[in-house]
Amino acid sequence: MAANDHSSKPECLIVGHPYAAIGMGAHCRGIVRSLAAAHGNFSVHDVYKFTKPMPREAREFGPLLTEQFSAPVRLFCINGDEVDAVIRTIEQKYEGAFSNGYNIIYPMWELPRYPQEWARQLERFDEVWSPSLHVDVALRGAVKRPVFHMPIAVEPRVQEFFGRKYFGIPESRYAVLFFFDALSYASRKNPWAAVDVFKRVLAQRPLAKLQLVLKINNSARDAQSLQKLKEEIEPIRDRVTLIDKTMTEEEVRSLVRVCDSFLSLHRAEGFGLGPAEAMFFDKPVIVTAWSGNMDYMSTDNSLGVRYNLVPLTDGDYPYWQDQVWADADPEDAAEKVLMLFENPEFGRQLGKRAGIHMRTHFSHRRQGLRYREQLHRIASTHLQKR
């Protein structure tokens, strides 16, 4: 990673979980890499230090870590439900530090309405950044603070490569990849829909050399959903590669690269990093055409799946009341899987256009320059008044 340009201003402290193998950890790392690509002057504060870094991550982020909390601008890469605990932790270490600076929060959320309880927590900050237009609309409707749409970067790095044999994926089959993290709620990621779609495809083409690859993370946190999923795949078990473990970023990205296409029948996404990274790697994607992923999807670079908006019910998701999300059409998704399988050249061309789009519009440098522009606005309009 490029060294900070210490002659540039303003100074910024990125606060979050830089080593955590969760979505907000990836979000934090993306911000760091974006500002580094734009030669920003910043440092990183690991709030809890719970996660032991992998050697490569330690080399990349270790020199940027600081125990100081004196930077005039702080960018918090945390969610609304974390705010109180994070501020308490900071104040215990550095009394009065939080209020002695300009604080930004950059949260994720998936549903159309942002929770009022969390909105009040976000109002403890000076401004709020949103990672997608979907999240932006939700935040603007709930938070009484300035909200700025600040797209996140999608530029996954690959320094190692693991082949199909490493993951147990048959070499001769067309592999369709589906991700889900149990911490992100199985009801939202909707893995059963992926299995349903695959059953429909195989019912039409029983001899087709197709393989569904299901990558699961944190399954121990939702054993009931995992058991239900295993029961669903049992009738087509030889056509499913189930990978149930936590992987390094290098392993995950290799997995994306060795598969032929990416499937996401999510009910809601704040941004949708999985499909976005698959597109970066020139993979054709089949994705529910609703929520945060529509920031980077179009009919020219991806296959959007039709859907119906349906109300959430008790237990579906936190703050489910008066919310809707998308129920993807399994027949439409099955048709699109078959389209890619039977027209490989179409899929390759679609994937190439996807990769060009992501590398052009969502690079670390492009987003990092946008971050720096916003930070300079803060320096010129807010810090001089303090």
mmCIF file with all atom_site columns, C-alpha atoms in Angstrom, residues 226-384:
data_model
loop_
_atom_site.group_PDB
_atom_site.id
_atom_site.type_symbol
_atom_site.label_atom_id
_atom_site.label_alt_id
_atom_site.label_comp_id
_atom_site.label_asym_id
_atom_site.label_entity_id
_atom_site.label_seq_id
_atom_site.pdbx_PDB_ins_code
_atom_site.Cartn_x
_atom_site.Cartn_y
_atom_site.Cartn_z
_atom_site.occupancy
_atom_site.B_iso_or_equiv
_atom_site.pdbx_formal_charge
_atom_site.auth_seq_id
_atom_site.auth_comp_id
_atom_site.auth_asym_id
_atom_site.auth_atom_id
_atom_site.pdbx_PDB_model_num
ATOM 1   C CA . LEU A 1 226 ? -27.950 -24.524 7.643   1.00 0.00 ? 226 LEU A CA 1
ATOM 2   C CA . GLN A 1 227 ? -29.871 -27.688 8.476   1.00 0.00 ? 227 GLN A CA 1
ATOM 3   C CA . LYS A 1 228 ? -32.833 -26.517 6.400   1.00 0.00 ? 228 LYS A CA 1
ATOM 4   C CA . LEU A 1 229 ? -30.504 -25.767 3.496   1.00 0.00 ? 229 LEU A CA 1
ATOM 5   C CA . LYS A 1 230 ? -28.887 -29.204 3.697   1.00 0.00 ? 230 LYS A CA 1
ATOM 6   C CA . GLU A 1 231 ? -32.323 -30.815 3.596   1.00 0.00 ? 231 GLU A CA 1
ATOM 7   C CA . GLU A 1 232 ? -33.224 -28.759 0.519   1.00 0.00 ? 232 GLU A CA 1
ATOM 8   C CA . ILE A 1 233 ? -30.103 -29.739 -1.418  1.00 0.00 ? 233 ILE A CA 1
ATOM 9   C CA . GLU A 1 234 ? -30.265 -33.453 -0.536  1.00 0.00 ? 234 GLU A CA 1
ATOM 10  C CA . PRO A 1 235 ? -32.220 -34.447 -3.704  1.00 0.00 ? 235 PRO A CA 1
ATOM 11  C CA . ILE A 1 236 ? -29.521 -32.838 -5.888  1.00 0.00 ? 236 ILE A CA 1
ATOM 12  C CA . ARG A 1 237 ? -26.571 -33.362 -3.558  1.00 0.00 ? 237 ARG A CA 1
ATOM 13  C CA . ASP A 1 238 ? -24.209 -34.518 -6.320  1.00 0.00 ? 238 ASP A CA 1
ATOM 14  C CA . ARG A 1 239 ? -24.890 -31.237 -8.158  1.00 0.00 ? 239 ARG A CA 1
ATOM 15  C CA . VAL A 1 240 ? -24.048 -29.030 -5.178  1.00 0.00 ? 240 VAL A CA 1
ATOM 16  C CA . THR A 1 241 ? -20.641 -28.138 -3.746  1.00 0.00 ? 241 THR A CA 1
ATOM 17  C CA . LEU A 1 242 ? -21.232 -26.920 -0.200  1.00 0.00 ? 242 LEU A CA 1
ATOM 18  C CA . ILE A 1 243 ? -18.358 -24.909 1.287   1.00 0.00 ? 243 ILE A CA 1
ATOM 19  C CA . ASP A 1 244 ? -18.996 -24.177 4.948   1.00 0.00 ? 244 ASP A CA 1
ATOM 20  C CA . LYS A 1 245 ? -16.009 -22.343 6.379   1.00 0.00 ? 245 LYS A CA 1
ATOM 21  C CA . THR A 1 246 ? -14.464 -18.918 6.844   1.00 0.00 ? 246 THR A CA 1
ATOM 22  C CA . MET A 1 247 ? -11.999 -18.098 4.084   1.00 0.00 ? 247 MET A CA 1
ATOM 23  C CA . THR A 1 248 ? -9.339  -15.493 3.529   1.00 0.00 ? 248 THR A CA 1
ATOM 24  C CA . GLU A 1 249 ? -10.024 -12.737 1.003   1.00 0.00 ? 249 GLU A CA 1
ATOM 25  C CA . GLU A 1 250 ? -7.628  -14.481 -1.391  1.00 0.00 ? 250 GLU A CA 1
ATOM 26  C CA . GLU A 1 251 ? -9.570  -17.739 -1.143  1.00 0.00 ? 251 GLU A CA 1
ATOM 27  C CA . VAL A 1 252 ? -12.934 -16.046 -1.638  1.00 0.00 ? 252 VAL A CA 1
ATOM 28  C CA . ARG A 1 253 ? -11.721 -14.173 -4.702  1.00 0.00 ? 253 ARG A CA 1
ATOM 29  C CA . SER A 1 254 ? -10.181 -17.306 -6.174  1.00 0.00 ? 254 SER A CA 1
ATOM 30  C CA . LEU A 1 255 ? -13.517 -19.035 -5.648  1.00 0.00 ? 255 LEU A CA 1
ATOM 31  C CA . VAL A 1 256 ? -15.259 -16.291 -7.621  1.00 0.00 ? 256 VAL A CA 1
ATOM 32  C CA . ARG A 1 257 ? -12.693 -16.562 -10.402 1.00 0.00 ? 257 ARG A CA 1
ATOM 33  C CA . VAL A 1 258 ? -12.912 -20.351 -10.819 1.00 0.00 ? 258 VAL A CA 1
ATOM 34  C CA . CYS A 1 259 ? -16.709 -20.312 -11.093 1.00 0.00 ? 259 CYS A CA 1
ATOM 35  C CA . ASP A 1 260 ? -18.443 -19.482 -14.372 1.00 0.00 ? 260 ASP A CA 1
ATOM 36  C CA . SER A 1 261 ? -21.192 -17.177 -13.088 1.00 0.00 ? 261 SER A CA 1
ATOM 37  C CA . PHE A 1 262 ? -22.566 -15.634 -9.907  1.00 0.00 ? 262 PHE A CA 1
ATOM 38  C CA . LEU A 1 263 ? -26.134 -15.912 -8.597  1.00 0.00 ? 263 LEU A CA 1
ATOM 39  C CA . SER A 1 264 ? -27.735 -13.708 -5.937  1.00 0.00 ? 264 SER A CA 1
ATOM 40  C CA . LEU A 1 265 ? -31.462 -13.910 -5.248  1.00 0.00 ? 265 LEU A CA 1
ATOM 41  C CA . HIS A 1 266 ? -31.235 -11.643 -2.232  1.00 0.00 ? 266 HIS A CA 1
ATOM 42  C CA . ARG A 1 267 ? -34.311 -9.914  -0.919  1.00 0.00 ? 267 ARG A CA 1
ATOM 43  C CA . ALA A 1 268 ? -32.405 -6.702  -0.142  1.00 0.00 ? 268 ALA A CA 1
ATOM 44  C CA . GLU A 1 269 ? -28.819 -5.425  -0.332  1.00 0.00 ? 269 GLU A CA 1
ATOM 45  C CA . GLY A 1 270 ? -27.227 -2.262  0.986   1.00 0.00 ? 270 GLY A CA 1
ATOM 46  C CA . PHE A 1 271 ? -24.689 -2.437  -1.845  1.00 0.00 ? 271 PHE A CA 1
ATOM 47  C CA . GLY A 1 272 ? -24.029 -6.077  -2.761  1.00 0.00 ? 272 GLY A CA 1
ATOM 48  C CA . LEU A 1 273 ? -20.276 -6.581  -2.647  1.00 0.00 ? 273 LEU A CA 1
ATOM 49  C CA . GLY A 1 274 ? -20.478 -10.220 -3.800  1.00 0.00 ? 274 GLY A CA 1
ATOM 50  C CA . PRO A 1 275 ? -22.057 -9.540  -7.216  1.00 0.00 ? 275 PRO A CA 1
ATOM 51  C CA . ALA A 1 276 ? -19.942 -6.397  -7.602  1.00 0.00 ? 276 ALA A CA 1
ATOM 52  C CA . GLU A 1 277 ? -16.671 -8.293  -7.112  1.00 0.00 ? 277 GLU A CA 1
ATOM 53  C CA . ALA A 1 278 ? -17.841 -11.056 -9.451  1.00 0.00 ? 278 ALA A CA 1
ATOM 54  C CA . MET A 1 279 ? -18.501 -8.407  -12.107 1.00 0.00 ? 279 MET A CA 1
ATOM 55  C CA . PHE A 1 280 ? -15.047 -6.936  -11.501 1.00 0.00 ? 280 PHE A CA 1
ATOM 56  C CA . PHE A 1 281 ? -13.623 -10.378 -12.366 1.00 0.00 ? 281 PHE A CA 1
ATOM 57  C CA . ASP A 1 282 ? -15.553 -10.424 -15.670 1.00 0.00 ? 282 ASP A CA 1
ATOM 58  C CA . LYS A 1 283 ? -18.160 -12.893 -14.444 1.00 0.00 ? 283 LYS A CA 1
ATOM 59  C CA . PRO A 1 284 ? -21.745 -12.771 -15.717 1.00 0.00 ? 284 PRO A CA 1
ATOM 60  C CA . VAL A 1 285 ? -24.113 -12.264 -12.795 1.00 0.00 ? 285 VAL A CA 1
ATOM 61  C CA . ILE A 1 286 ? -27.773 -13.122 -12.248 1.00 0.00 ? 286 ILE A CA 1
ATOM 62  C CA . VAL A 1 287 ? -29.065 -10.900 -9.461  1.00 0.00 ? 287 VAL A CA 1
ATOM 63  C CA . THR A 1 288 ? -32.370 -9.687  -8.032  1.00 0.00 ? 288 THR A CA 1
ATOM 64  C CA . ALA A 1 289 ? -32.929 -6.355  -9.802  1.00 0.00 ? 289 ALA A CA 1
ATOM 65  C CA . TRP A 1 290 ? -33.653 -4.347  -6.666  1.00 0.00 ? 290 TRP A CA 1
ATOM 66  C CA . SER A 1 291 ? -31.894 -2.369  -3.896  1.00 0.00 ? 291 SER A CA 1
ATOM 67  C CA . GLY A 1 292 ? -28.256 -1.301  -3.573  1.00 0.00 ? 292 GLY A CA 1
ATOM 68  C CA . ASN A 1 293 ? -26.869 -3.466  -6.376  1.00 0.00 ? 293 ASN A CA 1
ATOM 69  C CA . MET A 1 294 ? -28.738 -1.354  -8.935  1.00 0.00 ? 294 MET A CA 1
ATOM 70  C CA . ASP A 1 295 ? -26.042 1.323   -8.467  1.00 0.00 ? 295 ASP A CA 1
ATOM 71  C CA . TYR A 1 296 ? -23.737 -0.767  -10.678 1.00 0.00 ? 296 TYR A CA 1
ATOM 72  C CA . MET A 1 297 ? -26.097 -3.100  -12.569 1.00 0.00 ? 297 MET A CA 1
ATOM 73  C CA . SER A 1 298 ? -27.701 -2.400  -15.942 1.00 0.00 ? 298 SER A CA 1
ATOM 74  C CA . THR A 1 299 ? -29.178 -4.438  -18.780 1.00 0.00 ? 299 THR A CA 1
ATOM 75  C CA . ASP A 1 300 ? -25.853 -4.016  -20.588 1.00 0.00 ? 300 ASP A CA 1
ATOM 76  C CA . ASN A 1 301 ? -23.627 -5.577  -17.909 1.00 0.00 ? 301 ASN A CA 1
ATOM 77  C CA . SER A 1 302 ? -25.743 -8.065  -15.928 1.00 0.00 ? 302 SER A CA 1
ATOM 78  C CA . LEU A 1 303 ? -28.918 -10.158 -15.824 1.00 0.00 ? 303 LEU A CA 1
ATOM 79  C CA . GLY A 1 304 ? -31.441 -8.698  -13.404 1.00 0.00 ? 304 GLY A CA 1
ATOM 80  C CA . VAL A 1 305 ? -34.099 -11.048 -12.058 1.00 0.00 ? 305 VAL A CA 1
ATOM 81  C CA . ARG A 1 306 ? -37.727 -9.932  -11.945 1.00 0.00 ? 306 ARG A CA 1
ATOM 82  C CA . TYR A 1 307 ? -39.281 -9.645  -8.492  1.00 0.00 ? 307 TYR A CA 1
ATOM 83  C CA . ASN A 1 308 ? -42.329 -8.705  -6.472  1.00 0.00 ? 308 ASN A CA 1
ATOM 84  C CA . LEU A 1 309 ? -42.101 -6.451  -3.428  1.00 0.00 ? 309 LEU A CA 1
ATOM 85  C CA . VAL A 1 310 ? -43.584 -8.204  -0.420  1.00 0.00 ? 310 VAL A CA 1
ATOM 86  C CA . PRO A 1 311 ? -44.043 -7.107  3.212   1.00 0.00 ? 311 PRO A CA 1
ATOM 87  C CA . LEU A 1 312 ? -41.750 -8.538  5.856   1.00 0.00 ? 312 LEU A CA 1
ATOM 88  C CA . THR A 1 313 ? -43.204 -10.609 8.662   1.00 0.00 ? 313 THR A CA 1
ATOM 89  C CA . ASP A 1 314 ? -42.210 -10.972 12.295  1.00 0.00 ? 314 ASP A CA 1
ATOM 90  C CA . GLY A 1 315 ? -38.750 -12.509 12.622  1.00 0.00 ? 315 GLY A CA 1
ATOM 91  C CA . ASP A 1 316 ? -37.647 -11.911 9.037   1.00 0.00 ? 316 ASP A CA 1
ATOM 92  C CA . TYR A 1 317 ? -35.232 -9.113  9.899   1.00 0.00 ? 317 TYR A CA 1
ATOM 93  C CA . PRO A 1 318 ? -34.558 -6.489  12.562  1.00 0.00 ? 318 PRO A CA 1
ATOM 94  C CA . TYR A 1 319 ? -37.038 -3.611  12.441  1.00 0.00 ? 319 TYR A CA 1
ATOM 95  C CA . TRP A 1 320 ? -39.259 -5.519  10.021  1.00 0.00 ? 320 TRP A CA 1
ATOM 96  C CA . GLN A 1 321 ? -42.401 -3.482  10.733  1.00 0.00 ? 321 GLN A CA 1
ATOM 97  C CA . ASP A 1 322 ? -43.743 -1.516  7.731   1.00 0.00 ? 322 ASP A CA 1
ATOM 98  C CA . GLN A 1 323 ? -40.924 -2.752  5.503   1.00 0.00 ? 323 GLN A CA 1
ATOM 99  C CA . VAL A 1 324 ? -40.904 -4.446  2.109   1.00 0.00 ? 324 VAL A CA 1
ATOM 100 C CA . TRP A 1 325 ? -38.303 -6.402  0.212   1.00 0.00 ? 325 TRP A CA 1
ATOM 101 C CA . ALA A 1 326 ? -37.986 -8.265  -3.072  1.00 0.00 ? 326 ALA A CA 1
ATOM 102 C CA . ASP A 1 327 ? -39.127 -11.806 -3.761  1.00 0.00 ? 327 ASP A CA 1
ATOM 103 C CA . ALA A 1 328 ? -37.208 -12.901 -6.863  1.00 0.00 ? 328 ALA A CA 1
ATOM 104 C CA . ASP A 1 329 ? -39.051 -14.789 -9.617  1.00 0.00 ? 329 ASP A CA 1
ATOM 105 C CA . PRO A 1 330 ? -37.531 -18.303 -9.648  1.00 0.00 ? 330 PRO A CA 1
ATOM 106 C CA . GLU A 1 331 ? -38.724 -19.046 -13.188 1.00 0.00 ? 331 GLU A CA 1
ATOM 107 C CA . ASP A 1 332 ? -37.023 -15.929 -14.520 1.00 0.00 ? 332 ASP A CA 1
ATOM 108 C CA . ALA A 1 333 ? -33.822 -16.771 -12.634 1.00 0.00 ? 333 ALA A CA 1
ATOM 109 C CA . ALA A 1 334 ? -33.877 -20.369 -13.956 1.00 0.00 ? 334 ALA A CA 1
ATOM 110 C CA . GLU A 1 335 ? -34.266 -19.098 -17.528 1.00 0.00 ? 335 GLU A CA 1
ATOM 111 C CA . LYS A 1 336 ? -31.256 -16.843 -17.063 1.00 0.00 ? 336 LYS A CA 1
ATOM 112 C CA . VAL A 1 337 ? -29.095 -19.651 -15.646 1.00 0.00 ? 337 VAL A CA 1
ATOM 113 C CA . LEU A 1 338 ? -29.960 -21.751 -18.694 1.00 0.00 ? 338 LEU A CA 1
ATOM 114 C CA . MET A 1 339 ? -29.278 -18.785 -20.979 1.00 0.00 ? 339 MET A CA 1
ATOM 115 C CA . LEU A 1 340 ? -25.727 -18.476 -19.664 1.00 0.00 ? 340 LEU A CA 1
ATOM 116 C CA . PHE A 1 341 ? -25.124 -22.229 -19.672 1.00 0.00 ? 341 PHE A CA 1
ATOM 117 C CA . GLU A 1 342 ? -26.329 -22.685 -23.257 1.00 0.00 ? 342 GLU A CA 1
ATOM 118 C CA . ASN A 1 343 ? -24.754 -19.480 -24.615 1.00 0.00 ? 343 ASN A CA 1
ATOM 119 C CA . PRO A 1 344 ? -21.227 -19.337 -23.144 1.00 0.00 ? 344 PRO A CA 1
ATOM 120 C CA . GLU A 1 345 ? -20.051 -16.660 -25.595 1.00 0.00 ? 345 GLU A CA 1
ATOM 121 C CA . PHE A 1 346 ? -22.960 -14.411 -24.559 1.00 0.00 ? 346 PHE A CA 1
ATOM 122 C CA . GLY A 1 347 ? -21.917 -14.920 -20.930 1.00 0.00 ? 347 GLY A CA 1
ATOM 123 C CA . ARG A 1 348 ? -18.281 -14.108 -21.678 1.00 0.00 ? 348 ARG A CA 1
ATOM 124 C CA . GLN A 1 349 ? -19.199 -10.879 -23.468 1.00 0.00 ? 349 GLN A CA 1
ATOM 125 C CA . LEU A 1 350 ? -21.610 -9.886  -20.697 1.00 0.00 ? 350 LEU A CA 1
ATOM 126 C CA . GLY A 1 351 ? -18.885 -10.533 -18.126 1.00 0.00 ? 351 GLY A CA 1
ATOM 127 C CA . LYS A 1 352 ? -16.347 -8.458  -20.060 1.00 0.00 ? 352 LYS A CA 1
ATOM 128 C CA . ARG A 1 353 ? -18.718 -5.487  -20.135 1.00 0.00 ? 353 ARG A CA 1
ATOM 129 C CA . ALA A 1 354 ? -19.339 -5.945  -16.411 1.00 0.00 ? 354 ALA A CA 1
ATOM 130 C CA . GLY A 1 355 ? -15.615 -5.901  -15.671 1.00 0.00 ? 355 GLY A CA 1
ATOM 131 C CA . ILE A 1 356 ? -15.010 -2.778  -17.744 1.00 0.00 ? 356 ILE A CA 1
ATOM 132 C CA . HIS A 1 357 ? -17.873 -1.006  -15.982 1.00 0.00 ? 357 HIS A CA 1
ATOM 133 C CA . MET A 1 358 ? -16.643 -1.874  -12.488 1.00 0.00 ? 358 MET A CA 1
ATOM 134 C CA . ARG A 1 359 ? -12.996 -1.032  -13.163 1.00 0.00 ? 359 ARG A CA 1
ATOM 135 C CA . THR A 1 360 ? -13.976 2.276   -14.784 1.00 0.00 ? 360 THR A CA 1
ATOM 136 C CA . HIS A 1 361 ? -16.501 3.543   -12.246 1.00 0.00 ? 361 HIS A CA 1
ATOM 137 C CA . PHE A 1 362 ? -15.665 1.813   -8.938  1.00 0.00 ? 362 PHE A CA 1
ATOM 138 C CA . SER A 1 363 ? -11.870 1.818   -8.668  1.00 0.00 ? 363 SER A CA 1
ATOM 139 C CA . HIS A 1 364 ? -10.093 2.593   -5.404  1.00 0.00 ? 364 HIS A CA 1
ATOM 140 C CA . ARG A 1 365 ? -8.555  5.717   -6.893  1.00 0.00 ? 365 ARG A CA 1
ATOM 141 C CA . ARG A 1 366 ? -11.842 7.073   -8.236  1.00 0.00 ? 366 ARG A CA 1
ATOM 142 C CA . GLN A 1 367 ? -13.635 6.650   -4.925  1.00 0.00 ? 367 GLN A CA 1
ATOM 143 C CA . GLY A 1 368 ? -10.595 7.769   -2.935  1.00 0.00 ? 368 GLY A CA 1
ATOM 144 C CA . LEU A 1 369 ? -10.486 11.058  -4.841  1.00 0.00 ? 369 LEU A CA 1
ATOM 145 C CA . ARG A 1 370 ? -14.155 11.506  -4.090  1.00 0.00 ? 370 ARG A CA 1
ATOM 146 C CA . TYR A 1 371 ? -13.513 10.893  -0.391  1.00 0.00 ? 371 TYR A CA 1
ATOM 147 C CA . ARG A 1 372 ? -10.675 13.405  -0.404  1.00 0.00 ? 372 ARG A CA 1
ATOM 148 C CA . GLU A 1 373 ? -12.838 16.019  -2.104  1.00 0.00 ? 373 GLU A CA 1
ATOM 149 C CA . GLN A 1 374 ? -15.433 15.591  0.625   1.00 0.00 ? 374 GLN A CA 1
ATOM 150 C CA . LEU A 1 375 ? -12.786 15.777  3.356   1.00 0.00 ? 375 LEU A CA 1
ATOM 151 C CA . HIS A 1 376 ? -11.416 19.003  1.894   1.00 0.00 ? 376 HIS A CA 1
ATOM 152 C CA . ARG A 1 377 ? -14.941 20.433  1.878   1.00 0.00 ? 377 ARG A CA 1
ATOM 153 C CA . ILE A 1 378 ? -15.172 19.630  5.590   1.00 0.00 ? 378 ILE A CA 1
ATOM 154 C CA . ALA A 1 379 ? -11.800 21.244  6.252   1.00 0.00 ? 379 ALA A CA 1
ATOM 155 C CA . SER A 1 380 ? -12.730 24.450  4.479   1.00 0.00 ? 380 SER A CA 1
ATOM 156 C CA . THR A 1 381 ? -16.305 24.819  5.748   1.00 0.00 ? 381 THR A CA 1
ATOM 157 C CA . HIS A 1 382 ? -16.317 23.262  9.221   1.00 0.00 ? 382 HIS A CA 1
ATOM 158 C CA . LEU A 1 383 ? -12.878 22.898  10.757  1.00 0.00 ? 383 LEU A CA 1
ATOM 159 C CA . GLN A 1 384 ? -12.016 26.557  10.345  1.00 0.00 ? 384 GLN A CA 1
#
